[in-house]
CSV table of C-alpha atoms (C1' of nucleotides) in Angstrom, one decimal:
chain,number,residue,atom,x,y,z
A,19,UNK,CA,0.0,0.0,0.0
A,20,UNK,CA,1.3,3.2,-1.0
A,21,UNK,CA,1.6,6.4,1.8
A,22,UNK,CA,-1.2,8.3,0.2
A,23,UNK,CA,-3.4,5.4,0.6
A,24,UNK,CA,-2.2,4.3,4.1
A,25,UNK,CA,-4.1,7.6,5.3
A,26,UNK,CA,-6.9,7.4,3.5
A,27,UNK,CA,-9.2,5.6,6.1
A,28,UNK,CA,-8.6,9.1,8.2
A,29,UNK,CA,-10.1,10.8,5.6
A,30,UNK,CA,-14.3,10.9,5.6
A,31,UNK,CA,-14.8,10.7,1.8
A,32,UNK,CA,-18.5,12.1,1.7
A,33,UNK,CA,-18.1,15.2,3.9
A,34,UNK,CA,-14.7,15.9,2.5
A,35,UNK,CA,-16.3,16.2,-1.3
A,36,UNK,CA,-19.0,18.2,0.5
A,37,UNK,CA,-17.0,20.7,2.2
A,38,UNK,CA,-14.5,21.0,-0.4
A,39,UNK,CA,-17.4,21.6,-3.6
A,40,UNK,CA,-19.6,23.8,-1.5
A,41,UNK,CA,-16.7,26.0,-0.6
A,42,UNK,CA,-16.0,26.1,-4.8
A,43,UNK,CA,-19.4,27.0,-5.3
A,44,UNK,CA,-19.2,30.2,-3.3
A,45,UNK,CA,-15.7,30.8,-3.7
A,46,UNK,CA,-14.7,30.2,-7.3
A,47,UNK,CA,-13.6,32.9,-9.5
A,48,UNK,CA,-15.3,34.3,-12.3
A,49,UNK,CA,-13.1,33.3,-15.3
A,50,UNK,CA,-13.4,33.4,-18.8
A,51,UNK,CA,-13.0,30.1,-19.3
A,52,UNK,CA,-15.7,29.5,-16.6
A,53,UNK,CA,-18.3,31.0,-18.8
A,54,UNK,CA,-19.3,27.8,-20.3
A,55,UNK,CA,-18.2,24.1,-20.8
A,56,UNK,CA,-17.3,23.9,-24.6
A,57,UNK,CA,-15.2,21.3,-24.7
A,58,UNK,CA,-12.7,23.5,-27.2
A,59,UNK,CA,-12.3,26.7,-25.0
A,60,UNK,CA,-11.8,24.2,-21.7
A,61,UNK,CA,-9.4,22.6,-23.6
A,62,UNK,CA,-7.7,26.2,-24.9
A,63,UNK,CA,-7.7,27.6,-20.9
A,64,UNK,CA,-6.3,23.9,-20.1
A,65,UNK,CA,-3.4,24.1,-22.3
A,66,UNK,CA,-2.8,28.0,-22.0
A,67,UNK,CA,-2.5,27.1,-18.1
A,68,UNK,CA,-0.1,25.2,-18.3
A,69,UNK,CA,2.9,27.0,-16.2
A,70,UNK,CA,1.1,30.0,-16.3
A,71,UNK,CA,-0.4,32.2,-14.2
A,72,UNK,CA,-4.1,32.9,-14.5
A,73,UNK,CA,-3.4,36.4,-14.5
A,74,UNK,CA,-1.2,36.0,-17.8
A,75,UNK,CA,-3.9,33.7,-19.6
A,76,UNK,CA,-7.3,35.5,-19.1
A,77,UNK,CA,-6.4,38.6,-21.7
A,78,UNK,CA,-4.8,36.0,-24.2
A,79,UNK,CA,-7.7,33.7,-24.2
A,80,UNK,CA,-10.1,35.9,-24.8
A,81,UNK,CA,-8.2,37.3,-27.5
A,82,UNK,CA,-7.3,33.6,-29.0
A,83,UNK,CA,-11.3,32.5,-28.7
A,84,UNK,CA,-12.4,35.7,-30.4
A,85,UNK,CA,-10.1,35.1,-33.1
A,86,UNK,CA,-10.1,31.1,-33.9
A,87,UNK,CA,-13.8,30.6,-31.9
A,88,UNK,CA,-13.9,27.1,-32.9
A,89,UNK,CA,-12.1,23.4,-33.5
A,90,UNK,CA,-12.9,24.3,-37.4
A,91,UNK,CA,-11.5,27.9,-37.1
A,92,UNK,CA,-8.3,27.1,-35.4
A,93,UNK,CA,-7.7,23.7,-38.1
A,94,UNK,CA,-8.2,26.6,-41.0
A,95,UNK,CA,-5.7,29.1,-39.6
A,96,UNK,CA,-2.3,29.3,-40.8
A,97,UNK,CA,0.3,29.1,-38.0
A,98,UNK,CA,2.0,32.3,-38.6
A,99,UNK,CA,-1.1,33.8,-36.9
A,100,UNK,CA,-1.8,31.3,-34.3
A,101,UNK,CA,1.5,32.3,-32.9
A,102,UNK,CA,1.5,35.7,-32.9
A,103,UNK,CA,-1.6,35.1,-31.1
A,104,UNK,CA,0.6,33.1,-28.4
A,105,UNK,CA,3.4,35.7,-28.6
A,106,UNK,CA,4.8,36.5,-25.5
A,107,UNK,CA,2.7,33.4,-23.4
A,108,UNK,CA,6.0,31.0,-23.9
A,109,UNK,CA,6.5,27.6,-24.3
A,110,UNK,CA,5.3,28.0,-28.1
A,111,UNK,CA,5.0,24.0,-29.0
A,112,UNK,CA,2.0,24.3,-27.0
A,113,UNK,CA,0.3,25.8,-29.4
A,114,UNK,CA,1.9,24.2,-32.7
A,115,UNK,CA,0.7,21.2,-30.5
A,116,UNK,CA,-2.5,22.2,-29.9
A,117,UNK,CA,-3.6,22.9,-33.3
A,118,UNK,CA,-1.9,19.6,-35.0
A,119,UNK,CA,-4.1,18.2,-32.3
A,120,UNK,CA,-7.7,20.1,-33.2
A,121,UNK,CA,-6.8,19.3,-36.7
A,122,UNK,CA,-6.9,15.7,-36.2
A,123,UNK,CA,-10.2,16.4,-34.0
A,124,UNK,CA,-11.7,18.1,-36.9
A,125,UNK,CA,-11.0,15.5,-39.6
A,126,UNK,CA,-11.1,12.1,-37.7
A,127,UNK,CA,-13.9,13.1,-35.1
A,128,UNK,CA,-15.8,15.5,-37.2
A,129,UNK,CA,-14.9,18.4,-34.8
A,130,UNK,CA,-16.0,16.6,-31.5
A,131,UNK,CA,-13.3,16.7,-29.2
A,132,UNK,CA,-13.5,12.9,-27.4
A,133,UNK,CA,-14.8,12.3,-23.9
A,134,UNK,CA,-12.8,8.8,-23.3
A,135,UNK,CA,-9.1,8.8,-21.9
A,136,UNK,CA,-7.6,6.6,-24.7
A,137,UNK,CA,-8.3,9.0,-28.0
A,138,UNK,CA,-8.1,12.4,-25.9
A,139,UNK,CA,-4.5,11.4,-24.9
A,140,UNK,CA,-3.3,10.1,-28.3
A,141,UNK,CA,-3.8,13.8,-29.2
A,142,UNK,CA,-0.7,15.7,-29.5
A,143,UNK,CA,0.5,18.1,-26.2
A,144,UNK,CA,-2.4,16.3,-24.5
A,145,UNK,CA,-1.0,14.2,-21.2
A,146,UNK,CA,-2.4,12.8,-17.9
A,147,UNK,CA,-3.3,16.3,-16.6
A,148,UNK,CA,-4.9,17.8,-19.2
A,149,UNK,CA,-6.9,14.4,-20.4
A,150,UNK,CA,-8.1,14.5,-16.7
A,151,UNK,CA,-9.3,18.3,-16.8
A,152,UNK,CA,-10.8,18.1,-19.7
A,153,UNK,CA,-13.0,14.8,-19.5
A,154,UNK,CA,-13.6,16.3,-16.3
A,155,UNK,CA,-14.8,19.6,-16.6
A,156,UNK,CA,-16.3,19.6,-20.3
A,157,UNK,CA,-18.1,16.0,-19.7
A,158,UNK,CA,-18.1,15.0,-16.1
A,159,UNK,CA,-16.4,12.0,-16.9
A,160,UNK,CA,-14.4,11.1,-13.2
A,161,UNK,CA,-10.7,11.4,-13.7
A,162,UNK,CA,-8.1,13.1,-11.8
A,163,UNK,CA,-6.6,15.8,-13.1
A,164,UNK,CA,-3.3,16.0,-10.9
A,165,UNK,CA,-1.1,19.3,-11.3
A,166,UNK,CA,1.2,21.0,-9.1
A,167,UNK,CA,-1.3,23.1,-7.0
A,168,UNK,CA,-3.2,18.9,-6.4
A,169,UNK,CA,-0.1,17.9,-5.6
A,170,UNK,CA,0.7,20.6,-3.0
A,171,UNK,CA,-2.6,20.6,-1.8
A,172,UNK,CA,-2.9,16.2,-1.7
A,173,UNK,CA,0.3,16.3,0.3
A,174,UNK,CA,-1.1,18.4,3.1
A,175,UNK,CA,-3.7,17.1,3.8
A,176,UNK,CA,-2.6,13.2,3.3
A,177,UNK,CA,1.0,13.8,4.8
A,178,UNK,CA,2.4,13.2,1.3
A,179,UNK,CA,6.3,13.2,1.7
A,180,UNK,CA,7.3,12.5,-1.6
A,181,UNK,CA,9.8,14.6,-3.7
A,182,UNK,CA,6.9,16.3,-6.0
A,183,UNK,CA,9.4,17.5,-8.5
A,184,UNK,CA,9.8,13.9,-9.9
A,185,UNK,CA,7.6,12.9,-12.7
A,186,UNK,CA,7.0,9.3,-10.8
A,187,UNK,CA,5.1,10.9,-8.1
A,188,UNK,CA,2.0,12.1,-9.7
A,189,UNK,CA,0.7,8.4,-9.9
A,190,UNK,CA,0.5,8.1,-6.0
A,191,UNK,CA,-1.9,11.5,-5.9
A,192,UNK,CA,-3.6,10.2,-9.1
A,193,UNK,CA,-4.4,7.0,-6.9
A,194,UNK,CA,-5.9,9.2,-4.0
A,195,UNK,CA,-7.8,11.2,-6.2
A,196,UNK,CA,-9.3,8.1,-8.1
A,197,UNK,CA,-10.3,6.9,-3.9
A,198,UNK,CA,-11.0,10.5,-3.4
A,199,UNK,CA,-12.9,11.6,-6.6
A,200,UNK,CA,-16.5,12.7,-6.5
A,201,UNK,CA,-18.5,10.8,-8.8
A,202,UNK,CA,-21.1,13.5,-8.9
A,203,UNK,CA,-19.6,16.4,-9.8
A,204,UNK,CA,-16.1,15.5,-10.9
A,205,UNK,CA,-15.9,18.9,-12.6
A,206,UNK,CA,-16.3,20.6,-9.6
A,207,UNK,CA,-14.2,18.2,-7.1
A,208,UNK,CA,-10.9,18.5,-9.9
A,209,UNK,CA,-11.2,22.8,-10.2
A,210,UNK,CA,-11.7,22.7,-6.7
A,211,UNK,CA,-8.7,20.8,-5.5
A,212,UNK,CA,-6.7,23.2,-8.2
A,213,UNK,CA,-8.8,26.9,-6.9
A,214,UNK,CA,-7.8,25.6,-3.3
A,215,UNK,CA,-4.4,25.5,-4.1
A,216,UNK,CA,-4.3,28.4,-6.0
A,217,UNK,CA,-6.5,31.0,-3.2
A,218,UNK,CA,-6.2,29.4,0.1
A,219,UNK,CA,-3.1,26.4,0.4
A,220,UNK,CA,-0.5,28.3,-1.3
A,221,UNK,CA,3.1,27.4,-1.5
A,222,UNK,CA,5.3,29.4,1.1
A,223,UNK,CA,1.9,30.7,3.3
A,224,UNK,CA,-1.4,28.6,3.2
A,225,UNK,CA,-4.0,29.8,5.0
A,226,UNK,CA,-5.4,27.7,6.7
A,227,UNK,CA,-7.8,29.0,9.1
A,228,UNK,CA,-9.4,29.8,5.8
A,229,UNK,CA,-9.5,26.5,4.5
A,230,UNK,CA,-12.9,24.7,3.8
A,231,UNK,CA,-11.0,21.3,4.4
A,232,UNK,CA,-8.7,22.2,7.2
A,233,UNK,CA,-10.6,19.3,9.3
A,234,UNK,CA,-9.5,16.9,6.7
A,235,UNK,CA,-5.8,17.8,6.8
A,236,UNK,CA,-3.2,15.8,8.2
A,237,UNK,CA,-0.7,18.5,8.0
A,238,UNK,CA,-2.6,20.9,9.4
A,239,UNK,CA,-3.2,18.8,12.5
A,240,UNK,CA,0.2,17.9,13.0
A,241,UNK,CA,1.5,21.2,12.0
A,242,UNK,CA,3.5,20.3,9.2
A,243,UNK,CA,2.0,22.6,6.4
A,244,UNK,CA,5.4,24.6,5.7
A,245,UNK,CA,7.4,21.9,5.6
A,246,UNK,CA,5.0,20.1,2.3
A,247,UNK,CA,5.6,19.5,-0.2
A,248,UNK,CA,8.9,18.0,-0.4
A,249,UNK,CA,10.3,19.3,-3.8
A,250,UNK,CA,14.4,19.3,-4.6
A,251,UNK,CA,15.8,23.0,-6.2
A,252,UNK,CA,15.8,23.2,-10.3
A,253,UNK,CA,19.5,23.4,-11.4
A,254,UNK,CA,21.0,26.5,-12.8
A,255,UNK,CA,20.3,28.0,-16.0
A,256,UNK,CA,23.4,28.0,-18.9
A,257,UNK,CA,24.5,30.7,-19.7
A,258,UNK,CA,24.8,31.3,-23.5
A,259,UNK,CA,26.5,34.5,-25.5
A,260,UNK,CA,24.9,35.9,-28.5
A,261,UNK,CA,25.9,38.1,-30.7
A,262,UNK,CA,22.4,39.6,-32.8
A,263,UNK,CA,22.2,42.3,-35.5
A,264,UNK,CA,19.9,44.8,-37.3
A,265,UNK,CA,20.5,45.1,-40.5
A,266,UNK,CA,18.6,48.0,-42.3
A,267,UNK,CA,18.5,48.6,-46.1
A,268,UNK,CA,18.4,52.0,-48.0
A,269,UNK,CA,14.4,52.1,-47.5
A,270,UNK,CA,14.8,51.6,-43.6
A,271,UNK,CA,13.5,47.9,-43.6
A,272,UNK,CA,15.4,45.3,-41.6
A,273,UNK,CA,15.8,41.8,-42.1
A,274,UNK,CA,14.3,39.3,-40.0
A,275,UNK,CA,15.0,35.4,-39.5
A,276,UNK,CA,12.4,32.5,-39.2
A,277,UNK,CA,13.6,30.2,-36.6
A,278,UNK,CA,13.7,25.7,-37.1
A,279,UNK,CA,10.2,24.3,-37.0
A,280,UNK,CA,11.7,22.4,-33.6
A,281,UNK,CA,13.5,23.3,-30.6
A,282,UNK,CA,13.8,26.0,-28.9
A,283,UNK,CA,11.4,28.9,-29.9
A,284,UNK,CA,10.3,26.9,-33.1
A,285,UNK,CA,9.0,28.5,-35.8
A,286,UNK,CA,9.3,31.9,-34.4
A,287,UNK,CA,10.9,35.1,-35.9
A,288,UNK,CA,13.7,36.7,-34.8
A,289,UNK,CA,16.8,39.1,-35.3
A,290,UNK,CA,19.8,36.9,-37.5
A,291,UNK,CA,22.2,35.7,-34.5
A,292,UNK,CA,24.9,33.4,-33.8
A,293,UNK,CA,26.2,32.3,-30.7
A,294,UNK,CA,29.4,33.2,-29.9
A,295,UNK,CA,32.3,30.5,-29.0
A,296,UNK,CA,35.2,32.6,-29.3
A,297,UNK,CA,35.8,35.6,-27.4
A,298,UNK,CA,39.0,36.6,-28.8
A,299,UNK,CA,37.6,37.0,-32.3
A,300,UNK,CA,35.7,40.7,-33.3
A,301,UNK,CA,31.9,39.7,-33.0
A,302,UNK,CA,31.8,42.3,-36.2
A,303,UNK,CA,34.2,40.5,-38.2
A,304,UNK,CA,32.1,36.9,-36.7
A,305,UNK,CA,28.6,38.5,-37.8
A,306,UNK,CA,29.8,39.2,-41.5
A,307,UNK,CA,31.1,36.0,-42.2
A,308,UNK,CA,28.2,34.2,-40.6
A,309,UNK,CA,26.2,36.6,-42.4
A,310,UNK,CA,27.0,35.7,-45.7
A,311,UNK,CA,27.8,32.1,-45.3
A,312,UNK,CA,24.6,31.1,-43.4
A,313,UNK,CA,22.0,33.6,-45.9
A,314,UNK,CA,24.1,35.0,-48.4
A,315,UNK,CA,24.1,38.6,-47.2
A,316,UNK,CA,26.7,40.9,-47.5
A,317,UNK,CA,26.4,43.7,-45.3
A,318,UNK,CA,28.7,46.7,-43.4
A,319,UNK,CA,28.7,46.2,-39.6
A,320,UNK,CA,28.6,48.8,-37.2
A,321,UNK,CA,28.7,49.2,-33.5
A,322,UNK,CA,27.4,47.7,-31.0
A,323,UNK,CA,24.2,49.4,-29.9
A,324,UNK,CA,23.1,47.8,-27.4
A,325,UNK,CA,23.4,44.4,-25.1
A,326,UNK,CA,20.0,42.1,-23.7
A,327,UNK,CA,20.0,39.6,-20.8
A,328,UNK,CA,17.1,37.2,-21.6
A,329,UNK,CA,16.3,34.8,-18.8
A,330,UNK,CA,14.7,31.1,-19.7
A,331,UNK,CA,13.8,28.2,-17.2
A,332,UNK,CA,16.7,26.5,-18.5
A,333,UNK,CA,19.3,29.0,-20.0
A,334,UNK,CA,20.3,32.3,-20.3
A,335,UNK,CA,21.0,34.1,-22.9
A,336,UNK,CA,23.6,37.4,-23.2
A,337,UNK,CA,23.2,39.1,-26.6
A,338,UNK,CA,25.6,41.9,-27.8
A,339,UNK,CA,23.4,43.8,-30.3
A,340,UNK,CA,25.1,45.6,-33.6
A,341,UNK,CA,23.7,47.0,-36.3
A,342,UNK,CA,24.5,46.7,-39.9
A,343,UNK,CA,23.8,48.1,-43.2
A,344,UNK,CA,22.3,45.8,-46.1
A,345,UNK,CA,24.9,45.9,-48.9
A,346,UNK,CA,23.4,42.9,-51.2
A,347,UNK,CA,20.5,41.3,-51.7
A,348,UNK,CA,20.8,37.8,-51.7
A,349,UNK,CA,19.1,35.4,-54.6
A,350,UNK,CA,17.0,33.3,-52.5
A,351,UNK,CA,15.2,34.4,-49.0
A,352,UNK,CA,14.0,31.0,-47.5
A,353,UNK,CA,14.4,31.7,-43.8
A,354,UNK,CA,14.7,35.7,-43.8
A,355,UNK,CA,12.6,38.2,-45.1
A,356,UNK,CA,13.2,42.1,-45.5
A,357,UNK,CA,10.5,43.7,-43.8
A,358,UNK,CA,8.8,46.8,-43.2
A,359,UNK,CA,7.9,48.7,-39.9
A,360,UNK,CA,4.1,48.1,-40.4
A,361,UNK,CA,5.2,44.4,-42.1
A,362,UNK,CA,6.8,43.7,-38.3
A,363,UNK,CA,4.0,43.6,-36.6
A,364,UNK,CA,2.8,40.5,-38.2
A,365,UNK,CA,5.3,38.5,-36.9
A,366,UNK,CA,5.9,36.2,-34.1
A,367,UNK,CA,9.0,37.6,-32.1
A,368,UNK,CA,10.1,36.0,-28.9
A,369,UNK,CA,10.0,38.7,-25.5
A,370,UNK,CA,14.2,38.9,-26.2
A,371,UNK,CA,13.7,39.8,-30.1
A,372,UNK,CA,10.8,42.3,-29.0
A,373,UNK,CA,13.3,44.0,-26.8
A,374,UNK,CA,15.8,44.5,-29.7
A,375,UNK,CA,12.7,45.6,-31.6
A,376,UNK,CA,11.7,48.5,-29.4
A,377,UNK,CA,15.2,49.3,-28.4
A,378,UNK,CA,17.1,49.4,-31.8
A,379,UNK,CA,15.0,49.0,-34.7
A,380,UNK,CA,12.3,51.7,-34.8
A,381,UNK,CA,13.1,53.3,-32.0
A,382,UNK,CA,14.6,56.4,-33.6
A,383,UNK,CA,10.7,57.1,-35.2
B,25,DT,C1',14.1,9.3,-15.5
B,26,DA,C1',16.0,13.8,-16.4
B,27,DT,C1',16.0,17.5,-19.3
B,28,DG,C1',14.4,20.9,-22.8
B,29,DC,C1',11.0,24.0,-23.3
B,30,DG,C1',9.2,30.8,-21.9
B,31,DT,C1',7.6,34.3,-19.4
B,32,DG,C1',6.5,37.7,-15.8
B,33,DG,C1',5.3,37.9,-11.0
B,34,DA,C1',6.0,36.9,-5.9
B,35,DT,C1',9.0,36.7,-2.1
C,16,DT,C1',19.4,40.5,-6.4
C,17,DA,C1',18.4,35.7,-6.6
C,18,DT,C1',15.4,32.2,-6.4
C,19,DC,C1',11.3,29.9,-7.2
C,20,DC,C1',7.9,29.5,-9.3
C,21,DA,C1',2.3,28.7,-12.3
C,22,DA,C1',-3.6,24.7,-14.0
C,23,DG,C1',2.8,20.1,-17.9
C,24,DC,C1',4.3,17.7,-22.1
C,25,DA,C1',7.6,15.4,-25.2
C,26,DT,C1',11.5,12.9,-25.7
DNA sequence: TATGCGTGGAT
DNA sequence: TATCCAAGCAT
């Protein structure tokens, strides 16, 4: 028998549901995605939420459901302008994800999003959590939808010691959520573990003379609620010098770069850039030959006009930013493009290349 | 299983 | 200022 299981027997199942959906009912926020239980927009929110705050999401779904309202909409739209309507939200192969994924909805379940585990996980940037909330909250189906604040929250108040930032431990809360699970209103019993952990049993100060299920928690009896969850520290980020450039031509356009279609920042637009390995060597005299090997461009480099720190979850990067003028044309533009000022705009640019933009490009206008 | 994958806000 | 995150997933 696991430890989440060993303490179940302390917890009374039917009061627990009770106290924890009645306090939802009065408590919840009113959210966008809240207005209505299209299983599309749940599944949107769902995958917008992911590392996100709520804060960050509500303006960018309402924008993203006003502009691709529907699983038919968002399988017609080209994916220039499903990014740029993700621009700045991160972790873009969510949404190159998400629309493979309501793609394959629209032509292999005639635009009905499925409401059994099996085919809703087969769908691409679709795993345990979101499969739960989903099938959960769109059709009541009962299936736990374990995320970080479920895990923080499950530890509480089952005395939960296990390390929470290893991917092995979300089976043992999935387990006491599928003991735990109201059968009634799963909707409501999922969104409510996750709106608990969000208002009330927060990380560093939970509240727990606030909290509808303080009677059910192990921690809280025993006084342990600072000390869960157990999660071990993220490791550093690398630290990674760039060197980036504007180039202008005689009309005052600049040229732009579209990034791989995997990896980091896929598919996204930036500044042309190369990372710098050798110090010693003049990042001007770098830039040129890169410049004209890597897209054929001959241009003149200038100075330096700038540098940007751009922090990830995983690396850092340290761009030098020169500018250029555009000398040659090249013969074939596959990955760059010269663009306009009003042209810009239509592009996807990561936060880091929409510094550069409003620093250095226009910024003289 | 551990790591790559973004961003802006909280402490 | 530095750290840790916030409704995870793919590989």
């Amino acid at each position: 028998m696991t430890q989440a299981l060993k303490n179940l027997p302390q917890i009374n199942k039917e009061n627990f549901q009770k106290d924890l959906i009645g306090w939802f009912e009065v408590e919840q926020r009113i959210l966008p995605w809240r207005q209505d239980q299209d299983p599309y927009k749940v599944w949107v929110s769902e995958i917008m939420l992911q590392q996100t705050r709520v804060d960050t999401v509500i303006p960018y779904f309402n924008r993203f459901v006003e502009e691709f309202p529907t699983i038919e909409a968002l399988s017609e739209a080209d994916e220039d302008k499903v990014l740029k309507a993700w621009e700045g939200l991160g972790y873009y192969s969510r949404v190159r994800n998400l629309q493979a994924a309501v793609r394959e909805v629209h032509e292999k379940y005639e635009g009905k999003v499925p409401d059994n585990l099996k085919e809703i996980s087969a769908l691409k940037g679709v795993g345990p959590y979101t499969a739960g909330a989903v099938l959960s909250i769109a059709y009541g189906v009962p299936e736990p939808a374990v995320d970080g604040n479920v895990m923080r929250v499950f530890s509480r108040i089952l005395s939960i010691w296990e390390d929470i930032a290893k991917v092995s431990t979300r089976k043992i809360f999935e387990e006491a959520v599928r003991e735990l699970i109201s059968h009634e209103n799963p909707s409501y019993f999922n969104q409510a573990l996750m709106e608990l952990g969000a208002l009330i049993c927060t990380p560093t100060s939970p509240s727990c003379l606030l909290c509808p299920v303080r009677e059910h928690c192990h921690a809280f009896h025993e006084g342990t609620q600072h000390e869960l969850p157990i999660k071990t520290k993220n490791k550093k980020q690398k630290a990674v010098q760039l060197a980036a450039v504007v180039i202008k031509d005689e009309k005052g356009r600049t040229v732009i770069h579209k990034r791989p279609e995997s990896g980091l920042l896929a598919n996204m637009w930036e500044f042309p850039n190369m990372e710098i390995n050798l110090p010693f060597i003049d990042e001007r005299e770098q830039l040129k030959s890169f410049l004209s090997e890597t897209y054929d461009l001959e241009v003149e480099t200038g100075d330096m006009v700038g540098k940007i720190e751009h922090v990830f979850s995983h690396l850092i990067w340290n761009i030098n930013v020169y500018e250029a003028k555009l000398k040659r044309v090249p013969q074939e533009m596959n990955e760059i493009r010269i663009v306009t000022k009003g042209e810009i705009a239509e592009y996807a640019f990561p936060v880091s290349h929409q510094k550069m933009l409003k620093q250095f490009v226009f910024s003289e206008e």
